[in-house]
Coordinates of C-alpha atoms in Angstrom, one line a residue:
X1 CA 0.0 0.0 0.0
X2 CA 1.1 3.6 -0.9
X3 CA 0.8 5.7 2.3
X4 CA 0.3 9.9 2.1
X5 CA 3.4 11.5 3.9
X6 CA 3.2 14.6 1.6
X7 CA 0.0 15.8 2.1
X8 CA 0.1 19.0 4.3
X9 CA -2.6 19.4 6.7
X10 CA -4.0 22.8 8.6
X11 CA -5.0 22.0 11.9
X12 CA -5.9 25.2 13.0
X13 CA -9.7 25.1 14.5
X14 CA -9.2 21.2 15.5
X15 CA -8.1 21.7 18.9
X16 CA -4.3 20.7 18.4
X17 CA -2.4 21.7 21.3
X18 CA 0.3 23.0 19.5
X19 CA -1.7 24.5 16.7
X20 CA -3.6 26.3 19.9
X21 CA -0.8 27.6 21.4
X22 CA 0.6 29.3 18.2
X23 CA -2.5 31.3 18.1
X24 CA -1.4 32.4 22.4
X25 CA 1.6 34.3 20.4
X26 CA -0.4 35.8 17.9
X27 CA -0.1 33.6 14.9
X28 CA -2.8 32.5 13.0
X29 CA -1.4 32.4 9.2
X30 CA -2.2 28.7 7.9
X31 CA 1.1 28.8 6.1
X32 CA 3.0 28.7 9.4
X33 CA 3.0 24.9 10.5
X34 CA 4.3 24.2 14.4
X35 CA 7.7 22.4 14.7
X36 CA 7.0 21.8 18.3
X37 CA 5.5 19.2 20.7
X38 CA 6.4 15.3 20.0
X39 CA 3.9 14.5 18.0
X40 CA 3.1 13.9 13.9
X41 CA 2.0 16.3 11.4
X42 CA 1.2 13.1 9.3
X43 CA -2.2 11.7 9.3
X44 CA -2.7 8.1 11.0
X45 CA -2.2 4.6 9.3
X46 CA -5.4 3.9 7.0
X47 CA -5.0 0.8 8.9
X48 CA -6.1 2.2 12.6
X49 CA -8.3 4.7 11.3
X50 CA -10.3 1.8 9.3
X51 CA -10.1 -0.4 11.9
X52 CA -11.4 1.9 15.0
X53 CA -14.4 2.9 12.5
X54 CA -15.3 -0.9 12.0
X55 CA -14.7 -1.4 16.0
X56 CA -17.1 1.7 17.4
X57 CA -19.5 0.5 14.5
X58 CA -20.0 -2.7 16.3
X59 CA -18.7 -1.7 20.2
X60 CA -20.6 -0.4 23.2
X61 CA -18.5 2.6 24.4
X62 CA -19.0 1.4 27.7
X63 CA -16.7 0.2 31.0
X64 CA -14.2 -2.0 30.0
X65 CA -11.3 -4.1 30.4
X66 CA -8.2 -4.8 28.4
X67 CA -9.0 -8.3 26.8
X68 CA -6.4 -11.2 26.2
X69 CA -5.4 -10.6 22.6
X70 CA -4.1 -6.8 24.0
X71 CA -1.6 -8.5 26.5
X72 CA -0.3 -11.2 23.4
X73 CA -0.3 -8.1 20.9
X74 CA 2.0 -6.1 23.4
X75 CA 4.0 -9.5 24.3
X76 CA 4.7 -10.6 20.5
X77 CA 5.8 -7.1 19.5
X78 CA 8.6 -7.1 21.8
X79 CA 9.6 -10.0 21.2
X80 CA 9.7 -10.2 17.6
X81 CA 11.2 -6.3 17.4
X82 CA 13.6 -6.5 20.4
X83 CA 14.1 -9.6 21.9
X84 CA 12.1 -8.5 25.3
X85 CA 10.8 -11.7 26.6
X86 CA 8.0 -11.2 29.3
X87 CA 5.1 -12.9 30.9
X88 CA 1.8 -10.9 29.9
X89 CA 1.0 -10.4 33.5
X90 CA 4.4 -8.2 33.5
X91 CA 2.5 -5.0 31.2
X92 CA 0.3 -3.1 33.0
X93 CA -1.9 -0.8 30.8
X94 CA -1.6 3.1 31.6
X95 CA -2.6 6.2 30.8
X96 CA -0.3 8.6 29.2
X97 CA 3.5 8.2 30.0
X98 CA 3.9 11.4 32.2
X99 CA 0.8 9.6 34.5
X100 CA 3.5 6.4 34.8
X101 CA 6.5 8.7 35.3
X102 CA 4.7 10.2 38.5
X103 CA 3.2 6.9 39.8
X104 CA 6.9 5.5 39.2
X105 CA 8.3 8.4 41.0
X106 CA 6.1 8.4 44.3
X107 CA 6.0 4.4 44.2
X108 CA 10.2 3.8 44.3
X109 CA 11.2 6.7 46.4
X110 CA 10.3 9.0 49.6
X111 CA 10.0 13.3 49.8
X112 CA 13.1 14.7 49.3
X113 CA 15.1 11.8 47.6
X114 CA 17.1 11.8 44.6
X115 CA 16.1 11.3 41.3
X116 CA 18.8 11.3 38.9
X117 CA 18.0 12.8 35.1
X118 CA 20.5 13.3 32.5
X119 CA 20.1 16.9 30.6
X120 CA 19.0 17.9 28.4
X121 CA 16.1 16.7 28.6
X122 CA 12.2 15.8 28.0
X123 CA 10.6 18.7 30.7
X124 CA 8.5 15.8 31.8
X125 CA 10.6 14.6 33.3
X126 CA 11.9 17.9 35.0
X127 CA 8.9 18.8 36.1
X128 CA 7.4 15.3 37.6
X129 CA 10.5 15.2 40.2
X130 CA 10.1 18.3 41.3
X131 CA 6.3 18.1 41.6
X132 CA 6.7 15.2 43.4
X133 CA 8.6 17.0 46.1
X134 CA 12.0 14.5 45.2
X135 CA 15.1 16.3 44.8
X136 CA 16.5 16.3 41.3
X137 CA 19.8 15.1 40.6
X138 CA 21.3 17.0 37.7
X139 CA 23.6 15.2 35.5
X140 CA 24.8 16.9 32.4
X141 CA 25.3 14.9 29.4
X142 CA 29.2 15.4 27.6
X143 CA 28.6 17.2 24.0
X144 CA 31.3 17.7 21.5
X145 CA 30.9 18.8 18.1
X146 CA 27.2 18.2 18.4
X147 CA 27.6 14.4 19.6
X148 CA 26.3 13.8 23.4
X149 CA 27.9 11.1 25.6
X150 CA 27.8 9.9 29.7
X151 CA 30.1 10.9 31.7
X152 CA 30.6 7.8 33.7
X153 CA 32.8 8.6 36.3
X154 CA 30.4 11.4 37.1
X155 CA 27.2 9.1 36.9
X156 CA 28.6 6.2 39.6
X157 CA 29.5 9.4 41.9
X158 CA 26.2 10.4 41.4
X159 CA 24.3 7.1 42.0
X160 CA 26.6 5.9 45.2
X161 CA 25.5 9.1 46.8
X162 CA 22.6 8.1 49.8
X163 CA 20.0 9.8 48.5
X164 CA 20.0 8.5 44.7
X165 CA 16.8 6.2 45.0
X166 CA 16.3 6.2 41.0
X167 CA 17.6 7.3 37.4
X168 CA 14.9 8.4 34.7
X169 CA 16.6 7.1 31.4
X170 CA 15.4 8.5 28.4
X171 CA 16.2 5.8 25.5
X172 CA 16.0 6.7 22.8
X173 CA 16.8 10.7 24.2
X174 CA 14.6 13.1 23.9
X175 CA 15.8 15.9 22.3
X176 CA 19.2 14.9 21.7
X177 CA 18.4 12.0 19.2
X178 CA 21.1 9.6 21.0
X179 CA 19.9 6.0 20.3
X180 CA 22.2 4.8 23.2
X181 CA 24.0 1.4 22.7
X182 CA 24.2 -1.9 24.0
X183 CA 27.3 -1.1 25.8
X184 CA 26.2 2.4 27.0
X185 CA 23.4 1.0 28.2
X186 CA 25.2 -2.5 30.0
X187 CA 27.2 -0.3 32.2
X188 CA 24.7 2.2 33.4
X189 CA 22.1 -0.7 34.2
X190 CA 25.6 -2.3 36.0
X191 CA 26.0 0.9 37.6
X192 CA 22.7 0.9 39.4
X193 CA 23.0 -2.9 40.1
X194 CA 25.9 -2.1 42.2
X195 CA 24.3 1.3 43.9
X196 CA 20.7 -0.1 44.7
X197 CA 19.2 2.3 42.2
X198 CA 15.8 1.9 40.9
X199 CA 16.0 2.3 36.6
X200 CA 12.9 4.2 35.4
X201 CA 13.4 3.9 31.3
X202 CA 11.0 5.5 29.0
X203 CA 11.3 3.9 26.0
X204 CA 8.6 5.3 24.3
X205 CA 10.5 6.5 20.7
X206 CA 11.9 3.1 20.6
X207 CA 9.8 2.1 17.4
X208 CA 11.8 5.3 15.9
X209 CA 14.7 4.5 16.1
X210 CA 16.3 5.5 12.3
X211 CA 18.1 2.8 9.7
X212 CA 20.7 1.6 10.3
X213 CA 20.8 1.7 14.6
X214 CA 19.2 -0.7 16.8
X215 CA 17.3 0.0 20.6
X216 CA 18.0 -2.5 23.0
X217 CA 15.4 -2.3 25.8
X218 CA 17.7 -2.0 28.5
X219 CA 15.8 -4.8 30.9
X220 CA 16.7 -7.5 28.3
X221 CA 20.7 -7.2 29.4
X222 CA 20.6 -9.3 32.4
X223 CA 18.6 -10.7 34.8
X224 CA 20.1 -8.4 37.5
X225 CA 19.2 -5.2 35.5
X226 CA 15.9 -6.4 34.6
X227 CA 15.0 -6.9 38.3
X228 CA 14.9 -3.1 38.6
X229 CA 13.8 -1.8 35.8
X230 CA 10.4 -0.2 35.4
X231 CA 9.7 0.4 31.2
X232 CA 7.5 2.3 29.9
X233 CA 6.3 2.1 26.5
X234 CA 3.6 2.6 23.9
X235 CA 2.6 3.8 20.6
X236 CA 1.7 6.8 21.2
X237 CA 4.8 8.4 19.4
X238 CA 5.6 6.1 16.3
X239 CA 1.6 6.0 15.4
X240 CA 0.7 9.5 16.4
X241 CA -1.9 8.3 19.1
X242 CA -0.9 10.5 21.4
X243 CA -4.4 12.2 22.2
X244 CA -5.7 8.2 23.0
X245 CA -3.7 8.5 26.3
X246 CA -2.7 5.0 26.2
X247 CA 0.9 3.4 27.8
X248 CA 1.7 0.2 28.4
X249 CA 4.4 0.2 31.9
X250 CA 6.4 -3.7 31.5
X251 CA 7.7 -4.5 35.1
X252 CA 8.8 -8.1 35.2
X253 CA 10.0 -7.8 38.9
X254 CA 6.4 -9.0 40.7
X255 CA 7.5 -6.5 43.7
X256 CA 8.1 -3.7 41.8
X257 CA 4.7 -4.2 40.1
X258 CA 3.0 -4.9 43.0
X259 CA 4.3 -1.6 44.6
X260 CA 3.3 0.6 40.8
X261 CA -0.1 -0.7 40.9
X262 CA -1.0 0.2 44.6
X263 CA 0.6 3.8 43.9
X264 CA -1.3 4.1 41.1
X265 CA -4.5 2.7 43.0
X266 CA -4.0 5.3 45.6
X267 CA -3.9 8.0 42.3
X268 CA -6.7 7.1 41.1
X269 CA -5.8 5.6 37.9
X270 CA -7.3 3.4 35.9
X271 CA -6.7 1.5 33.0
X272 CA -7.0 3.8 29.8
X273 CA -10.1 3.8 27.8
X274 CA -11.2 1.5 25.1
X275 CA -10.7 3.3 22.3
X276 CA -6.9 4.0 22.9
X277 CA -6.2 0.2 23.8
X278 CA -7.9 -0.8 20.2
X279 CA -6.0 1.4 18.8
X280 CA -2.8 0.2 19.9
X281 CA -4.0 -3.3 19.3
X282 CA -4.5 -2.5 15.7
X283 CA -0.8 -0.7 15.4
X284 CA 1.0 -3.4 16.4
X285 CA -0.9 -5.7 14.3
X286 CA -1.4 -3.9 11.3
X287 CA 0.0 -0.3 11.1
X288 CA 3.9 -2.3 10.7
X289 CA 3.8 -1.3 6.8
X290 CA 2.8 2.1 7.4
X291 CA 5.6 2.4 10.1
X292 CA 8.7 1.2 8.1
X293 CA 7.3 3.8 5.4
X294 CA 7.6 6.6 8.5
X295 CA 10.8 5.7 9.6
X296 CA 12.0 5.9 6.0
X297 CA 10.2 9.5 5.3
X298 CA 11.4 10.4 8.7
X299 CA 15.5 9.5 8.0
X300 CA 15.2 11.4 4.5
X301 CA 13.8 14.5 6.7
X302 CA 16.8 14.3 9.2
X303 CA 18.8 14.0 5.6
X304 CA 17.8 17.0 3.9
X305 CA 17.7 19.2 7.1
X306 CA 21.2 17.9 8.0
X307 CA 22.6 18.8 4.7
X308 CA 21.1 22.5 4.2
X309 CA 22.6 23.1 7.5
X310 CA 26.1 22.2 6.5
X311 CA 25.6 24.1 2.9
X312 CA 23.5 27.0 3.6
X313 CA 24.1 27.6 7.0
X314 CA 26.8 26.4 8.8
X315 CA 26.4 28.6 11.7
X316 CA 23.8 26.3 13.0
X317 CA 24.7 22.6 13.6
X318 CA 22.6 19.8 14.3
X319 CA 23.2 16.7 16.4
X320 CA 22.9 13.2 14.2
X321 CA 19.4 11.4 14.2
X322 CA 19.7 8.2 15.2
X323 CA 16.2 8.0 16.9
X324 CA 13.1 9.9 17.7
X325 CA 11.9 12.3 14.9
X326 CA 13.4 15.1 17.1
X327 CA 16.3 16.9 15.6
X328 CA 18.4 18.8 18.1
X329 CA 19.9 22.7 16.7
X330 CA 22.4 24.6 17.8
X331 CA 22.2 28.3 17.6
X332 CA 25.0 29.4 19.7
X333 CA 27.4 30.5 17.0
X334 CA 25.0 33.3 16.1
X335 CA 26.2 35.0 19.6
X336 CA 22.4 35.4 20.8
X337 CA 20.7 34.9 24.2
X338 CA 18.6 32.5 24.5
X339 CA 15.7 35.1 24.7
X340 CA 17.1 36.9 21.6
X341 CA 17.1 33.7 19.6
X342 CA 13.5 32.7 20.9
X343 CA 11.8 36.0 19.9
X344 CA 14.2 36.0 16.6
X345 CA 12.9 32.5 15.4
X346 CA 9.3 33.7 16.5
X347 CA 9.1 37.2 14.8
X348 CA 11.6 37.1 12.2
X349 CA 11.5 34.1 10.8
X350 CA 8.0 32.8 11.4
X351 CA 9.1 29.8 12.9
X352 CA 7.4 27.8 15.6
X353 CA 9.5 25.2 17.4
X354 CA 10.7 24.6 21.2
X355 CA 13.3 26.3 23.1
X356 CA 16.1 24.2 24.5
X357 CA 16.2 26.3 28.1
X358 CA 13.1 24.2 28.3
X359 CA 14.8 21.1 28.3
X360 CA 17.1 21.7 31.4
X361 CA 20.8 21.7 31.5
X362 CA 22.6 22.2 28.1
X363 CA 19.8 23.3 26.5
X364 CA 20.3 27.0 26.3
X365 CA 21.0 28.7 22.2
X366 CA 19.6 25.3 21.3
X367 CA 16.3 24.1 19.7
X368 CA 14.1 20.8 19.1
X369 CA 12.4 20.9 15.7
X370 CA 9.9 18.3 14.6
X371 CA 10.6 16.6 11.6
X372 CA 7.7 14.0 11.4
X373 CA 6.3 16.2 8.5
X374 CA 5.7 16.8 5.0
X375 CA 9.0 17.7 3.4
X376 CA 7.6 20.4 1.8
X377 CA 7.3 22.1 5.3
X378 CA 10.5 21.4 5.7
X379 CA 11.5 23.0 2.7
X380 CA 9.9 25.9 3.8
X381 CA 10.9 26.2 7.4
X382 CA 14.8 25.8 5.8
X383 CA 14.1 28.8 3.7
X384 CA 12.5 31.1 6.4
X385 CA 15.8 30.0 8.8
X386 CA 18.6 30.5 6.3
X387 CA 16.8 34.1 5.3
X388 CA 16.6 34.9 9.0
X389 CA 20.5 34.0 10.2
X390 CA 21.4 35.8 6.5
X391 CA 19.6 38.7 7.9
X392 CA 21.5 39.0 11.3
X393 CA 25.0 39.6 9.3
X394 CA 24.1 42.8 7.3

């Protein structure tokens, strides 16, 4: 099947969050498409959209629970994708992933412990430690020439100190596009191991992850790491189903399951609704096609982006996509504040995309743009950039 990944839509009047919040700044023009917020400008696989129409044309929209063939669906995926081999009665349906983080948060750890996050980051989780009343333990990721790394010798200080209770991993990273590797990821899992630290992985752009790299789910390294890890996961991201609210948090330790679902008990929570676990059903069972064809329009984005940067404006750099559809820009070269650049890419250029003092430490002069889009936006958004720096040097 041929899928649509040209097609530019106007979301404007919809109720899109981001297409909202433009309008909070004062733009309205239908020419200007966001490059914020972690979502698709791409309309859903046929496949979902077809096959919620034929399910709410026979369902009642009524109480419900998650069925059998959800928990095999989830259970097959990861272990025909990755390798992650798990009981069904280790998933435990969620709502969104930010609902998980905070359940995670108050479930593994007491007021005023540490929660270690590396930076930049996803403000999520920023903000859920602090909200939480934890105290957040900063550590800085290494970046040279637009290539992040761990600073390991700074990261087992970190988690030996008495009040490190957990880590939130981001793999793949959001914003900085790292798709960690099997090593990277074997010696921070060791890490914690050795410190008694609880491993909170969100995991959630792992479907993403571009040609050429491969995600390894970080509780499939050993036994001993799997024991304390917590994953969250979903398809909210890869299949643009983010406004379903619908996670799926795989905790094979029975303890550490036991101790998520009583926090999230006390919360609250329950199991998201019907609609959003039929539609992940139908993702993982028939949206595969429509996926690889992403992925593929996704890498020839981060391509042509990655080139007109190095040709037509070398002053801005870009860290390498290896995951997410999140590209990570560096501004600093220009010499402008981070308030200067913000109001610069607003006004001047007409462009609407997230400022990296959002995303912690590290994150000031840069900027996440969205990529999961019709190139011809991207075409566009190039242009109105490479105009806009030109017109800071006369």
């Amino acid at each position: 099947m041929q899928y649509d990944f040209t097609t530019v839509l106007n979301r404007f009047g919809t109720g899109s969050t981001k297409w909202e919040e433009m309008k909070k700044y004062g733009i309205t023009d239908s020419s200007i498409v966001p490059l914020s917020n972690a979502e698709m400008e791409f309309d859903n696989a046929p496949e979902i959209k077809q096959g919620l129409t034929d399910y709410i044309g026979k369902a009642v929209l009524s109480y419900y629970d998650p069925q059998p063939a959800y928990f095999e669906t989830v259970k097959e995926w990861f272990s025909r994708r990755y390798g992650f081999e798990f009981d069904v009665s280790a998933i435990v349906p969620n709502p969104s992933i930010h609902a998980a983080l905070c359940t995670a948060i108050m479930a593994y750890s007491e007021k005023d412990d540490g929660v270690l996050v590396m930076q930049p980051t996803w403000p999520g989780f920023l903000g859920s430690v602090r909200n939480t009343g934890r105290k957040l333990i900063d550590h800085p990721l290494v970046e040279k020439d637009c290539v992040y790394s761990i600073d390991f010798g700074l990261l087992e200080q970190q988690l030996a100190g008495e009040d490190c209770k957990m880590i939130l991993l981001c793999s793949p990273h959001n914003p900085v596009g790292r798709c960690w590797t099997k090593e990277e990821l074997t010696k921070i899992g060791e890490l914690c191991v050795k410190h008694d630290v609880i491993i909170v992985s969100d995991e959630i752009h792992a479907d993403l992850t571009m040609p050429g790299y491969r995600h390894y789910p970080i509780a499939t390294l050993s036994p001993e790491i799997a024991a304390r890890t917590v994953t969250f996961t979903g398809a909210s991201k890869a299949f643009n189903l983010a406004g379903l609210d619908t996670s799926n948090v795989i905790i094979t330790d029975e303890d550490l399951r036991s101790r998520f679902r009583k926090t999230r008990r006390g919360e609250g929570f329950s199991d998201p609704n019907m609609l959003g676990l039929k539609a992940l059903e139908l993702a993982y069972t028939k949206g595969e096609s429509w996926l690889r064809a992403c992925v593929d329009t996704i890498a020839e984005n981060a391509r042509y982006v990655t080139e007109f940067l190095q040709t037509e404006i070398p002053q801005v750099r870009c860290t390498k996509l290896e995951a997410t559809y999140l590209m990570w820009l560096d501004f600093r070269q220009l010499g402008l504040d981070e308030k200067a650049l913000e109001k610069g890419l607003m006004e001047d250029a007409h462009l609407f995309m997230d400022d990296g003092y959002y995303f912690g430490i590290g994150g000031s002069c840069f900027v996440r743009m969205n990529i999961a889009c019709p190139k011809a936006v991207l075409v566009t958004a190039m242009g109105r950039l490479r105009d806009w720096v030109l017109s800071l040097q006369k």
